[in-house]
PDB file of C-alpha atoms in Angstrom:
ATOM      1  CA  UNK A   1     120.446  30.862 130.600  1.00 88.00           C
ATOM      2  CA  UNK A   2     121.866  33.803 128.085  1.00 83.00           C
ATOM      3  CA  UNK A   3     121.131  36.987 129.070  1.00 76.00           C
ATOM      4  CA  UNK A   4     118.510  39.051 126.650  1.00 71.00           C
ATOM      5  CA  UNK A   5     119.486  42.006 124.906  1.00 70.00           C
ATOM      6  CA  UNK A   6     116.921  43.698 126.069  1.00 70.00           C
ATOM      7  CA  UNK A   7     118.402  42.970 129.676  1.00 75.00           C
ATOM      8  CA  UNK A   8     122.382  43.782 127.963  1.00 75.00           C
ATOM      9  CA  UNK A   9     121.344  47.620 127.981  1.00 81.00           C
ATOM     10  CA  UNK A  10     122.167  50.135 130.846  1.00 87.00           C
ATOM     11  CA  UNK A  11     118.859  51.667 132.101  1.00 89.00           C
ATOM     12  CA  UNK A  12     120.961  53.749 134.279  1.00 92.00           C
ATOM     13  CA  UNK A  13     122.142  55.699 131.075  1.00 91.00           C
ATOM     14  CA  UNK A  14     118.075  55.632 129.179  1.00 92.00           C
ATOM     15  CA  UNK A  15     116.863  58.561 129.119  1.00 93.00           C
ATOM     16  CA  UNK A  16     113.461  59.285 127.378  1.00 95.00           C
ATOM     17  CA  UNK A  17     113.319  58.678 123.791  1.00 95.00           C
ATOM     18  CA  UNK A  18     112.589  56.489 120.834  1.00 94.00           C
ATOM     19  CA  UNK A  19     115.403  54.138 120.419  1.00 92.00           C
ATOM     20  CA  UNK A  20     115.888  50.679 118.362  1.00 91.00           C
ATOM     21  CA  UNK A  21     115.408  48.076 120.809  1.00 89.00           C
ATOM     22  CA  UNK A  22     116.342  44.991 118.493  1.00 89.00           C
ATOM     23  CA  UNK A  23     116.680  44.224 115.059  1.00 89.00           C
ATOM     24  CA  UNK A  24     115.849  40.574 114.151  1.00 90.00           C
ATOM     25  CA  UNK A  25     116.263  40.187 110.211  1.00 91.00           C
ATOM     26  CA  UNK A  26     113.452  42.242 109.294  1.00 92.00           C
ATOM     27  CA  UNK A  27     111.463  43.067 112.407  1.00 93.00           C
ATOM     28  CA  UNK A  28     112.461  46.189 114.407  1.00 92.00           C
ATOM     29  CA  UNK A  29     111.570  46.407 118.063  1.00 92.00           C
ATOM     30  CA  UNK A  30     111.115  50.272 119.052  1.00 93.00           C
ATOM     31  CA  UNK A  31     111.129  51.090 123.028  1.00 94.00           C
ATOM     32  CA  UNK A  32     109.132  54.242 123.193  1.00 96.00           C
ATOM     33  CA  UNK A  33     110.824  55.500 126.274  1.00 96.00           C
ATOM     34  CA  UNK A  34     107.953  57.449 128.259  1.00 97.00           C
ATOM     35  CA  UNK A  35     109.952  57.905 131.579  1.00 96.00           C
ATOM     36  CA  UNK A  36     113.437  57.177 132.716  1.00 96.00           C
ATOM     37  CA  UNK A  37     114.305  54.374 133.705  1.00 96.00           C
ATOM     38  CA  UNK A  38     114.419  53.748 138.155  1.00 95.00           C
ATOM     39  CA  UNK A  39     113.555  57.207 138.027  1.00 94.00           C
ATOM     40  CA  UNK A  40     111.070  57.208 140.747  1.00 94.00           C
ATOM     41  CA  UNK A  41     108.132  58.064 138.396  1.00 94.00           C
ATOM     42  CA  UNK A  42     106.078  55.465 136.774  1.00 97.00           C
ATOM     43  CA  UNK A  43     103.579  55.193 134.304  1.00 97.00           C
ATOM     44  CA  UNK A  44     100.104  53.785 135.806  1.00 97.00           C
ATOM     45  CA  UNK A  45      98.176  50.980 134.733  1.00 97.00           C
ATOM     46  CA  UNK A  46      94.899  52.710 134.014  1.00 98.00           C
ATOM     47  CA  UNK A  47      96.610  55.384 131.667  1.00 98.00           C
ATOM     48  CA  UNK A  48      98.849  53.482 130.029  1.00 97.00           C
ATOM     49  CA  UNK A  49      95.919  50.849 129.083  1.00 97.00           C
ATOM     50  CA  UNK A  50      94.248  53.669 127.802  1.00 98.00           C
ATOM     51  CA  UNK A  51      97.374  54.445 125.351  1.00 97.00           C
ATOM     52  CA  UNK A  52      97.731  50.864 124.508  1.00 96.00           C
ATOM     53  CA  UNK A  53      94.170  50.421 123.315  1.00 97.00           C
ATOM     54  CA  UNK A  54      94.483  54.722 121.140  1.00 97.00           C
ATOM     55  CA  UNK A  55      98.204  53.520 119.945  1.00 94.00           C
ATOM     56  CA  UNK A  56      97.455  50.064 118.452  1.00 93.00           C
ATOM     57  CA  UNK A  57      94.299  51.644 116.722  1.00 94.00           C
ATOM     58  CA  UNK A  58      95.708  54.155 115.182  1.00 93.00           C
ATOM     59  CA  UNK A  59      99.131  52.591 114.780  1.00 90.00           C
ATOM     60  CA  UNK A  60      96.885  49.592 112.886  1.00 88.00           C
ATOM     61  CA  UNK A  61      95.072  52.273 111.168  1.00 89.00           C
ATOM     62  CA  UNK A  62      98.463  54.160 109.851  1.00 85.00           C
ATOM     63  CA  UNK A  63     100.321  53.280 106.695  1.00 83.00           C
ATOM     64  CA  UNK A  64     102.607  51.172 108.496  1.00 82.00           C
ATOM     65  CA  UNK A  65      99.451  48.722 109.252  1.00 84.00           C
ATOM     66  CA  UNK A  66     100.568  45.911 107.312  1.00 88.00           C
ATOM     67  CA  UNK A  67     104.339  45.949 109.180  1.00 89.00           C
ATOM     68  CA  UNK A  68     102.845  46.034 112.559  1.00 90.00           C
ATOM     69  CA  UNK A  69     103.378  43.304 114.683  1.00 92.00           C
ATOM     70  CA  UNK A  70     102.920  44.460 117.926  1.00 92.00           C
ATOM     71  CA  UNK A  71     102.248  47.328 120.166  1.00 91.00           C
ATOM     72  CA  UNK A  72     102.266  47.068 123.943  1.00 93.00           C
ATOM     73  CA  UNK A  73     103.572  48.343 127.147  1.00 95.00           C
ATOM     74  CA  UNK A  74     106.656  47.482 128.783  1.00 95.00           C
ATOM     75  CA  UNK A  75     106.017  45.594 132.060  1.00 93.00           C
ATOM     76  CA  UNK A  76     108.494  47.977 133.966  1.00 95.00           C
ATOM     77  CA  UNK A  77     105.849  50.584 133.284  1.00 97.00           C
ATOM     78  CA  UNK A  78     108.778  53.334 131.921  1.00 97.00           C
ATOM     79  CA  UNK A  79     107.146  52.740 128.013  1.00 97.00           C
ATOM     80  CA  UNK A  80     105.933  50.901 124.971  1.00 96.00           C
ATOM     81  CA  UNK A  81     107.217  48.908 122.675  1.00 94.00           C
ATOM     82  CA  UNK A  82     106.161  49.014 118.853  1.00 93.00           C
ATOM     83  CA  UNK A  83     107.250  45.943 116.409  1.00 94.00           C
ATOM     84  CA  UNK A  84     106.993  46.309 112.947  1.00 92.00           C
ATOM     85  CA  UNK A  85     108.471  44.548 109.671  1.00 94.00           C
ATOM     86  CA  UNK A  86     110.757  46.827 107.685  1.00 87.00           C
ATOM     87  CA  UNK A  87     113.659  48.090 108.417  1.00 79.00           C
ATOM     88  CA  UNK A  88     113.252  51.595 109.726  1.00 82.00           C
ATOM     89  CA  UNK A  89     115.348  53.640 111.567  1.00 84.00           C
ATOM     90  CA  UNK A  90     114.317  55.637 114.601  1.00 86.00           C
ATOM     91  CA  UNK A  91     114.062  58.649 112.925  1.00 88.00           C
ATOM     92  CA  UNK A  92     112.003  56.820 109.879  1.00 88.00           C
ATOM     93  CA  UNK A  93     108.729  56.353 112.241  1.00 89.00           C
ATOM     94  CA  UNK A  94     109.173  60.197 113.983  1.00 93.00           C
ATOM     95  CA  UNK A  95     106.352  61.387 111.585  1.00 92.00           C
ATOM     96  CA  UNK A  96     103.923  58.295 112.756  1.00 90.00           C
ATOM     97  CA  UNK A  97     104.767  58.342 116.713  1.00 94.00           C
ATOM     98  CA  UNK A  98     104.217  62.127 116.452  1.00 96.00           C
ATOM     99  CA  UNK A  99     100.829  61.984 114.718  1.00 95.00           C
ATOM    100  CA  UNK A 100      99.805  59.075 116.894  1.00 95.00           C
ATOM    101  CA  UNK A 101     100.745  60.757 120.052  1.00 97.00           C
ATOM    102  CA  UNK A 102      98.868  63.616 118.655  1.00 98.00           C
ATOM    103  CA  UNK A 103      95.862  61.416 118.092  1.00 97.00           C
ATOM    104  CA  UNK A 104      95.917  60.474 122.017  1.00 97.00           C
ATOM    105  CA  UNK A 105      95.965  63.922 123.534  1.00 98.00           C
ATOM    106  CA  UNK A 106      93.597  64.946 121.101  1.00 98.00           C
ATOM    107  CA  UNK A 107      91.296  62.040 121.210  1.00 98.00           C
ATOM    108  CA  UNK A 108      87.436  62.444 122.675  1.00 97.00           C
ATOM    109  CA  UNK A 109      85.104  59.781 123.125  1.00 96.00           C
ATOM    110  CA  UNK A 110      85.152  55.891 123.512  1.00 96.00           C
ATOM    111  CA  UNK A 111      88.085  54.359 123.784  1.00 97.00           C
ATOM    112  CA  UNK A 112      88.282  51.647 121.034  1.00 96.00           C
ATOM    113  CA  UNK A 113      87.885  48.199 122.748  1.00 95.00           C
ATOM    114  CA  UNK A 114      86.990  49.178 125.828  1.00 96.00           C
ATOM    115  CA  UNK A 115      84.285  47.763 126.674  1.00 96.00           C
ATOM    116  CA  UNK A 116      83.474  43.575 128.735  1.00 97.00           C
ATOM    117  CA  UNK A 117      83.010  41.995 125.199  1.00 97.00           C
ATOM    118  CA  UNK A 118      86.433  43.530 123.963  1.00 96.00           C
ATOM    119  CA  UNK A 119      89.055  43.835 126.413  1.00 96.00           C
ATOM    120  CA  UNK A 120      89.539  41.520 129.955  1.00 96.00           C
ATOM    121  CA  UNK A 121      90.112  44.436 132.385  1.00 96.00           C
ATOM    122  CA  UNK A 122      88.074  47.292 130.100  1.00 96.00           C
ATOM    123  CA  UNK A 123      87.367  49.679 133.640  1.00 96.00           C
ATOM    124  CA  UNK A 124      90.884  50.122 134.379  1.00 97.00           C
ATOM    125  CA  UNK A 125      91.482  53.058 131.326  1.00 98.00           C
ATOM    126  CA  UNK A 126      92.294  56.632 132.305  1.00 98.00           C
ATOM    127  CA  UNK A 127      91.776  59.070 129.058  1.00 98.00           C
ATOM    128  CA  UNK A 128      92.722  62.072 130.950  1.00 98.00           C
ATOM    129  CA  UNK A 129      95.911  61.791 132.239  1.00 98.00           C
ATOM    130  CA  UNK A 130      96.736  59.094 129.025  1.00 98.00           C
ATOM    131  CA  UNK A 131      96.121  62.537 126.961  1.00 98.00           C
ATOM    132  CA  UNK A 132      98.394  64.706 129.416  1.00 98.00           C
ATOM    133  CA  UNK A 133     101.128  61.897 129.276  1.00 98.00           C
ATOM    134  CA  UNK A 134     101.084  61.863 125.383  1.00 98.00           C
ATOM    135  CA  UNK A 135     101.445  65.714 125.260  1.00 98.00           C
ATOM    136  CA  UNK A 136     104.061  65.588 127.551  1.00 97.00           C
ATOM    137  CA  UNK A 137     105.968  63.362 125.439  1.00 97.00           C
ATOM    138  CA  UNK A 138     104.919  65.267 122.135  1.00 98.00           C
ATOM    139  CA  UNK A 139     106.751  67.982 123.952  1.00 97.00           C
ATOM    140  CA  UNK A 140     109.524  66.466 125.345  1.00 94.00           C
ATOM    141  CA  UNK A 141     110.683  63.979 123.046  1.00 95.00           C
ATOM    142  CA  UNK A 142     108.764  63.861 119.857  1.00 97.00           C
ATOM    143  CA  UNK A 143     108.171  67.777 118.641  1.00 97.00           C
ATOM    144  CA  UNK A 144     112.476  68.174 118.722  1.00 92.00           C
ATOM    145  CA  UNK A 145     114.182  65.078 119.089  1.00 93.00           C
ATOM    146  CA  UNK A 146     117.319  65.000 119.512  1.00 91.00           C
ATOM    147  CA  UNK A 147     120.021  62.095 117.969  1.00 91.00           C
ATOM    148  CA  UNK A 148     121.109  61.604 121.570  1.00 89.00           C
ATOM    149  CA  UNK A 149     116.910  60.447 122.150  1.00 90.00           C
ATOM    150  CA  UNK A 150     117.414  58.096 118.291  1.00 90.00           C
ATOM    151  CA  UNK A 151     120.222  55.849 120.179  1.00 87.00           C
ATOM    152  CA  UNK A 152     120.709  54.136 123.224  1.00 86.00           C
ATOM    153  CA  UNK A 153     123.582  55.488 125.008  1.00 83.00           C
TER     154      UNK A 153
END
């Protein structure tokens, strides 16, 4: 079997960020880069749920709602992914990660879908540390990115 591009990139060289994953025609795949890759620190189920559920609200809420295809976590548990028609560059979506990262750490109350009739596993959320995690990346990526977090290496 061919290998996948997502597969053809050196994690050993990722770094936290918000890179262009794959272009396919029209449809961009972003990896939101929470954590570095095999870096011994791993996002948890519970909190990243909890951003999955804030981050395809408001990302389905934003004025890119009718180019969204997806939003979801990565199953290495390092990040997210975020599809969307158009072709945008990193850089393009900075203004929409940053407000929606804003919107989780500042977010009180229910968590959108999370309750038995919306979502299969709706106990397993964590708001608190979802909130610290988006901060931290507000800080750390988002508020001064850097070209060198635009690009994979």
């Amino acid at each position: 079997m061919e290998k996948i591009a997502s597969f053809q990139v050196d994690h050993r060289k990722i770094n936290v960020g918000m890179y262009i994953s794959r272009i396919d025609g029209d449809i961009v795949t972003y990896d939101l880069r929470m954590v570095k890759p095999n870096g011994g620190v791993y996002l948890k189920t519970p909190s990243m749920h909890t951003i999955e559920h804030l981050f395809a609200t408001y990302a389905r809420s934003s004025e890119f709602k009718k180019g969204i295809i997806y939003v979801g976590p990565m199953g290495c548990r390092t990040g997210f992914y975020l599809i969307l028609v158009g072709s945008y560059e990193s850089k393009d979506i900075v203004p929409l990660m940053t407000e929606m990262f804003e919107f989780i750490r500042d977010f009180e109350g229910e968590i959108p879908g999370a309750s038995a009739k919306d979502c299969g596993n709706y106990l397993d959320m964590n708001l608190g540390m979802a909130k610290y995690l988006a901060d931290k990346y507000l800080k750390n990526v988002l508020y001064d990115i850097r070209p060198e977090r635009l690009t994979y290496p």
